[in-house]
Amino acid sequence: MTGQQATLYQKAGEQFAPAIARLARAMERDADKARDLEQDIHLELWRSFERFDGKCALKTWVFRVAHNVAADHVGRDARKPATVDIDELDSLTATGEGEVARAETHALQRLHAIIRTLPLLDAQVILLWLEGHSGAEIAEVTGLSSGAVATRLSRLREKLAAQFELPEIDHDR
C-alpha cells in the first residue's frame, strides 16, 4: 500500500469510524458479531484504497464499501431473522416502558431490530438516511435512482414512524 492509500485509510477512519460502528451494530444483533463486522469493514476499506481512483468522494467510497461488506455479512449469516416486507411492519409489536434513558435505549434497540428484518436494500437506504446522507448520496452508494431512493425513504419513514406511535388512551375508563 502506498503512503497516499494509508493516508486515505487513516482519514476515512478518523471521519467515519463512528458511523461504521453504528452500521455494524444496526446490522448485527450480537455484540461480538457486530465487532467482527466492524473489523471486516475496516479490513476491506484498507484493501479497497488500492483501487480508489478519486472518481467519487471519500465519503461515498467509504459507505459503498461498508454497505457492501455489511450486505455480504448479512447474506452469509444463516441465523439472520426472516425478513419482513415493509407493508407487514404493522404486525410487529412494541414492548416495554421505563425511564427516559431506558426508553431511548429500548427504542434504539427496537429500531435496530426492525431494520434487521427489512430487506437488505431497504435497510441500507434507511441506515444511510439515519446517518444524515442526502438522497443523491444514498443513490450513489446503493445504485438506485434518486427517485427510487425518495420513494423508498418516504415509505420506510412512514412505516417506521408507525411502529413508534403511542396507542390511543381511552380516557373514559
mmCIF file of C-alpha atoms in Angstrom:
data_model
loop_
_atom_site.group_PDB
_atom_site.id
_atom_site.type_symbol
_atom_site.label_atom_id
_atom_site.label_comp_id
_atom_site.label_asym_id
_atom_site.label_seq_id
_atom_site.Cartn_x
_atom_site.Cartn_y
_atom_site.Cartn_z
ATOM 1 C CA MET A 1 0.000 0.000 0.000
ATOM 2 C CA THR A 2 1.294 3.437 -0.853
ATOM 3 C CA GLY A 3 1.624 6.280 1.594
ATOM 4 C CA GLN A 4 -1.312 8.019 -0.063
ATOM 5 C CA GLN A 5 -3.503 4.947 0.405
ATOM 6 C CA ALA A 6 -2.511 4.703 4.072
ATOM 7 C CA THR A 7 -3.313 8.393 4.477
ATOM 8 C CA LEU A 8 -6.725 7.885 2.852
ATOM 9 C CA TYR A 9 -7.477 4.977 5.177
ATOM 10 C CA GLN A 10 -6.412 6.998 8.218
ATOM 11 C CA LYS A 11 -8.549 9.949 7.113
ATOM 12 C CA ALA A 12 -11.520 7.646 6.473
ATOM 13 C CA GLY A 13 -11.094 6.014 9.866
ATOM 14 C CA GLU A 14 -10.960 9.349 11.667
ATOM 15 C CA GLN A 15 -14.039 10.693 9.894
ATOM 16 C CA PHE A 16 -16.238 7.628 9.581
ATOM 17 C CA ALA A 17 -15.325 5.102 12.314
ATOM 18 C CA PRO A 18 -18.332 6.025 14.495
ATOM 19 C CA ALA A 19 -20.717 5.643 11.536
ATOM 20 C CA ILE A 20 -19.132 2.293 10.647
ATOM 21 C CA ALA A 21 -19.602 1.117 14.235
ATOM 22 C CA ARG A 22 -23.256 2.205 14.189
ATOM 23 C CA LEU A 23 -23.797 0.423 10.876
ATOM 24 C CA ALA A 24 -22.300 -2.783 12.289
ATOM 25 C CA ARG A 25 -24.471 -2.605 15.432
ATOM 26 C CA ALA A 26 -27.576 -1.918 13.367
ATOM 27 C CA MET A 27 -26.933 -4.833 11.012
ATOM 28 C CA GLU A 28 -25.851 -7.384 13.638
ATOM 29 C CA ARG A 29 -27.713 -8.019 16.901
ATOM 30 C CA ASP A 30 -24.918 -9.986 18.602
ATOM 31 C CA ALA A 31 -22.275 -7.591 20.008
ATOM 32 C CA ASP A 32 -19.339 -9.889 19.175
ATOM 33 C CA LYS A 33 -20.563 -10.370 15.623
ATOM 34 C CA ALA A 34 -21.102 -6.622 15.289
ATOM 35 C CA ARG A 35 -17.470 -6.043 16.310
ATOM 36 C CA ASP A 36 -16.379 -8.696 13.800
ATOM 37 C CA LEU A 37 -18.410 -6.975 11.093
ATOM 38 C CA GLU A 38 -16.878 -3.633 12.023
ATOM 39 C CA GLN A 39 -13.391 -5.142 11.739
ATOM 40 C CA ASP A 40 -14.289 -6.746 8.403
ATOM 41 C CA ILE A 41 -15.415 -3.357 7.119
ATOM 42 C CA HIS A 42 -12.165 -1.720 8.226
ATOM 43 C CA LEU A 43 -10.109 -4.509 6.675
ATOM 44 C CA GLU A 44 -11.931 -4.195 3.369
ATOM 45 C CA LEU A 45 -11.576 -0.406 3.483
ATOM 46 C CA TRP A 46 -7.820 -0.854 3.963
ATOM 47 C CA ARG A 47 -7.693 -3.182 0.977
ATOM 48 C CA SER A 48 -10.030 -1.056 -1.128
ATOM 49 C CA PHE A 49 -7.831 2.021 -1.125
ATOM 50 C CA GLU A 50 -5.532 0.215 -3.569
ATOM 51 C CA ARG A 51 -8.412 0.607 -6.069
ATOM 52 C CA PHE A 52 -9.624 4.065 -5.029
ATOM 53 C CA ASP A 53 -9.269 6.359 -8.026
ATOM 54 C CA GLY A 54 -10.871 9.505 -6.616
ATOM 55 C CA LYS A 55 -13.782 9.458 -9.082
ATOM 56 C CA CYS A 56 -16.186 9.746 -6.163
ATOM 57 C CA ALA A 57 -15.996 11.439 -2.774
ATOM 58 C CA LEU A 58 -14.137 9.650 0.023
ATOM 59 C CA LYS A 59 -17.405 9.576 1.988
ATOM 60 C CA THR A 60 -19.198 7.821 -0.877
ATOM 61 C CA TRP A 61 -16.383 5.291 -1.249
ATOM 62 C CA VAL A 62 -16.323 4.500 2.471
ATOM 63 C CA PHE A 63 -20.069 3.995 2.702
ATOM 64 C CA ARG A 64 -20.219 1.973 -0.507
ATOM 65 C CA VAL A 65 -17.502 -0.377 0.791
ATOM 66 C CA ALA A 66 -19.062 -0.530 4.273
ATOM 67 C CA HIS A 67 -22.524 -1.315 2.979
ATOM 68 C CA ASN A 68 -21.207 -3.910 0.533
ATOM 69 C CA VAL A 69 -19.319 -5.681 3.334
ATOM 70 C CA ALA A 70 -22.407 -5.498 5.553
ATOM 71 C CA ALA A 71 -24.548 -6.895 2.735
ATOM 72 C CA ASP A 72 -22.138 -9.798 2.253
ATOM 73 C CA HIS A 73 -22.095 -10.408 6.011
ATOM 74 C CA VAL A 74 -25.876 -10.468 6.249
ATOM 75 C CA GLY A 75 -26.118 -12.696 3.194
ATOM 76 C CA ARG A 76 -23.686 -15.221 4.687
ATOM 77 C CA ASP A 77 -25.314 -15.262 8.105
ATOM 78 C CA ALA A 78 -27.690 -18.213 8.191
ATOM 79 C CA ARG A 79 -29.052 -17.106 11.572
ATOM 80 C CA LYS A 80 -30.369 -13.842 10.174
ATOM 81 C CA PRO A 81 -34.004 -13.332 11.144
ATOM 82 C CA ALA A 82 -36.510 -13.758 8.352
ATOM 83 C CA THR A 83 -37.176 -10.518 6.525
ATOM 84 C CA VAL A 84 -40.496 -8.798 6.761
ATOM 85 C CA ASP A 85 -41.961 -6.874 3.853
ATOM 86 C CA ILE A 86 -42.258 -3.160 4.579
ATOM 87 C CA ASP A 87 -46.039 -3.446 4.381
ATOM 88 C CA GLU A 88 -46.006 -6.053 7.177
ATOM 89 C CA LEU A 89 -44.190 -3.863 9.724
ATOM 90 C CA ASP A 90 -47.524 -3.056 11.349
ATOM 91 C CA SER A 91 -47.639 -6.628 12.654
ATOM 92 C CA LEU A 92 -44.502 -6.157 14.791
ATOM 93 C CA THR A 93 -45.342 -5.403 18.410
ATOM 94 C CA ALA A 94 -43.951 -2.737 20.691
ATOM 95 C CA THR A 95 -42.830 -3.688 24.172
ATOM 96 C CA GLY A 96 -41.560 -2.055 27.345
ATOM 97 C CA GLU A 97 -41.700 1.315 29.056
ATOM 98 C CA GLY A 98 -39.475 2.887 31.670
ATOM 99 C CA GLU A 99 -37.214 5.770 32.474
ATOM 100 C CA VAL A 100 -36.242 8.160 29.703
ATOM 101 C CA ALA A 101 -32.749 6.723 29.192
ATOM 102 C CA ARG A 102 -34.022 3.180 29.293
ATOM 103 C CA ALA A 103 -36.847 4.069 26.940
ATOM 104 C CA GLU A 104 -34.413 5.660 24.495
ATOM 105 C CA THR A 105 -32.170 2.592 24.623
ATOM 106 C CA HIS A 106 -35.189 0.383 24.124
ATOM 107 C CA ALA A 107 -36.394 2.493 21.196
ATOM 108 C CA LEU A 108 -32.978 2.273 19.556
ATOM 109 C CA GLN A 109 -32.897 -1.482 20.085
ATOM 110 C CA ARG A 110 -36.388 -1.750 18.574
ATOM 111 C CA LEU A 111 -35.342 0.377 15.629
ATOM 112 C CA HIS A 112 -32.294 -1.806 15.010
ATOM 113 C CA ALA A 113 -34.400 -4.950 15.357
ATOM 114 C CA ILE A 114 -36.927 -3.632 12.852
ATOM 115 C CA ILE A 115 -34.171 -2.569 10.458
ATOM 116 C CA ARG A 116 -32.620 -6.051 10.669
ATOM 117 C CA THR A 117 -35.927 -7.541 9.480
ATOM 118 C CA LEU A 118 -36.080 -5.321 6.395
ATOM 119 C CA PRO A 119 -34.851 -6.495 3.036
ATOM 120 C CA LEU A 120 -31.181 -5.542 2.736
ATOM 121 C CA LEU A 121 -31.625 -2.687 0.270
ATOM 122 C CA ASP A 122 -34.323 -1.067 2.427
ATOM 123 C CA ALA A 123 -32.092 -1.449 5.492
ATOM 124 C CA GLN A 124 -29.199 0.181 3.659
ATOM 125 C CA VAL A 125 -31.339 3.082 2.478
ATOM 126 C CA ILE A 126 -32.792 3.836 5.913
ATOM 127 C CA LEU A 127 -29.431 3.455 7.681
ATOM 128 C CA LEU A 128 -27.766 5.853 5.265
ATOM 129 C CA TRP A 129 -30.623 8.317 5.782
ATOM 130 C CA LEU A 130 -30.332 7.980 9.560
ATOM 131 C CA GLU A 131 -26.625 8.795 9.197
ATOM 132 C CA GLY A 132 -27.605 12.065 7.525
ATOM 133 C CA HIS A 133 -26.863 11.249 3.901
ATOM 134 C CA SER A 134 -28.762 13.067 1.175
ATOM 135 C CA GLY A 135 -30.956 11.260 -1.315
ATOM 136 C CA ALA A 136 -28.313 11.797 -4.007
ATOM 137 C CA GLU A 137 -25.605 10.301 -1.779
ATOM 138 C CA ILE A 138 -27.813 7.315 -0.943
ATOM 139 C CA ALA A 139 -28.476 6.812 -4.650
ATOM 140 C CA GLU A 140 -24.751 6.893 -5.383
ATOM 141 C CA VAL A 141 -23.939 4.357 -2.647
ATOM 142 C CA THR A 142 -26.804 1.955 -3.398
ATOM 143 C CA GLY A 143 -27.029 2.312 -7.162
ATOM 144 C CA LEU A 144 -30.713 3.259 -7.006
ATOM 145 C CA SER A 145 -32.082 6.259 -8.864
ATOM 146 C CA SER A 146 -32.762 9.410 -6.832
ATOM 147 C CA GLY A 147 -36.488 8.941 -7.409
ATOM 148 C CA ALA A 148 -36.380 5.354 -6.164
ATOM 149 C CA VAL A 149 -34.488 6.490 -3.060
ATOM 150 C CA ALA A 150 -37.057 9.218 -2.366
ATOM 151 C CA THR A 151 -39.932 6.759 -2.750
ATOM 152 C CA ARG A 152 -38.306 4.135 -0.513
ATOM 153 C CA LEU A 153 -37.417 6.712 2.128
ATOM 154 C CA SER A 154 -40.955 8.037 2.220
ATOM 155 C CA ARG A 155 -42.430 4.565 2.654
ATOM 156 C CA LEU A 156 -39.799 3.483 5.168
ATOM 157 C CA ARG A 157 -40.091 6.610 7.330
ATOM 158 C CA GLU A 158 -43.870 6.281 7.370
ATOM 159 C CA LYS A 159 -43.770 2.607 8.343
ATOM 160 C CA LEU A 160 -41.042 3.093 10.956
ATOM 161 C CA ALA A 161 -42.838 6.086 12.489
ATOM 162 C CA ALA A 162 -45.988 3.983 12.783
ATOM 163 C CA GLN A 163 -44.028 1.462 14.866
ATOM 164 C CA PHE A 164 -43.258 4.141 17.454
ATOM 165 C CA GLU A 165 -46.663 5.829 17.728
ATOM 166 C CA LEU A 166 -48.261 5.604 21.132
ATOM 167 C CA PRO A 167 -51.601 3.813 21.298
ATOM 168 C CA GLU A 168 -54.687 5.925 21.873
ATOM 169 C CA ILE A 169 -55.687 6.073 25.550
ATOM 170 C CA ASP A 170 -59.327 5.615 26.425
ATOM 171 C CA HIS A 171 -59.876 8.429 28.950
ATOM 172 C CA ASP A 172 -63.418 7.263 29.722
ATOM 173 C CA ARG A 173 -62.232 4.138 31.540
#
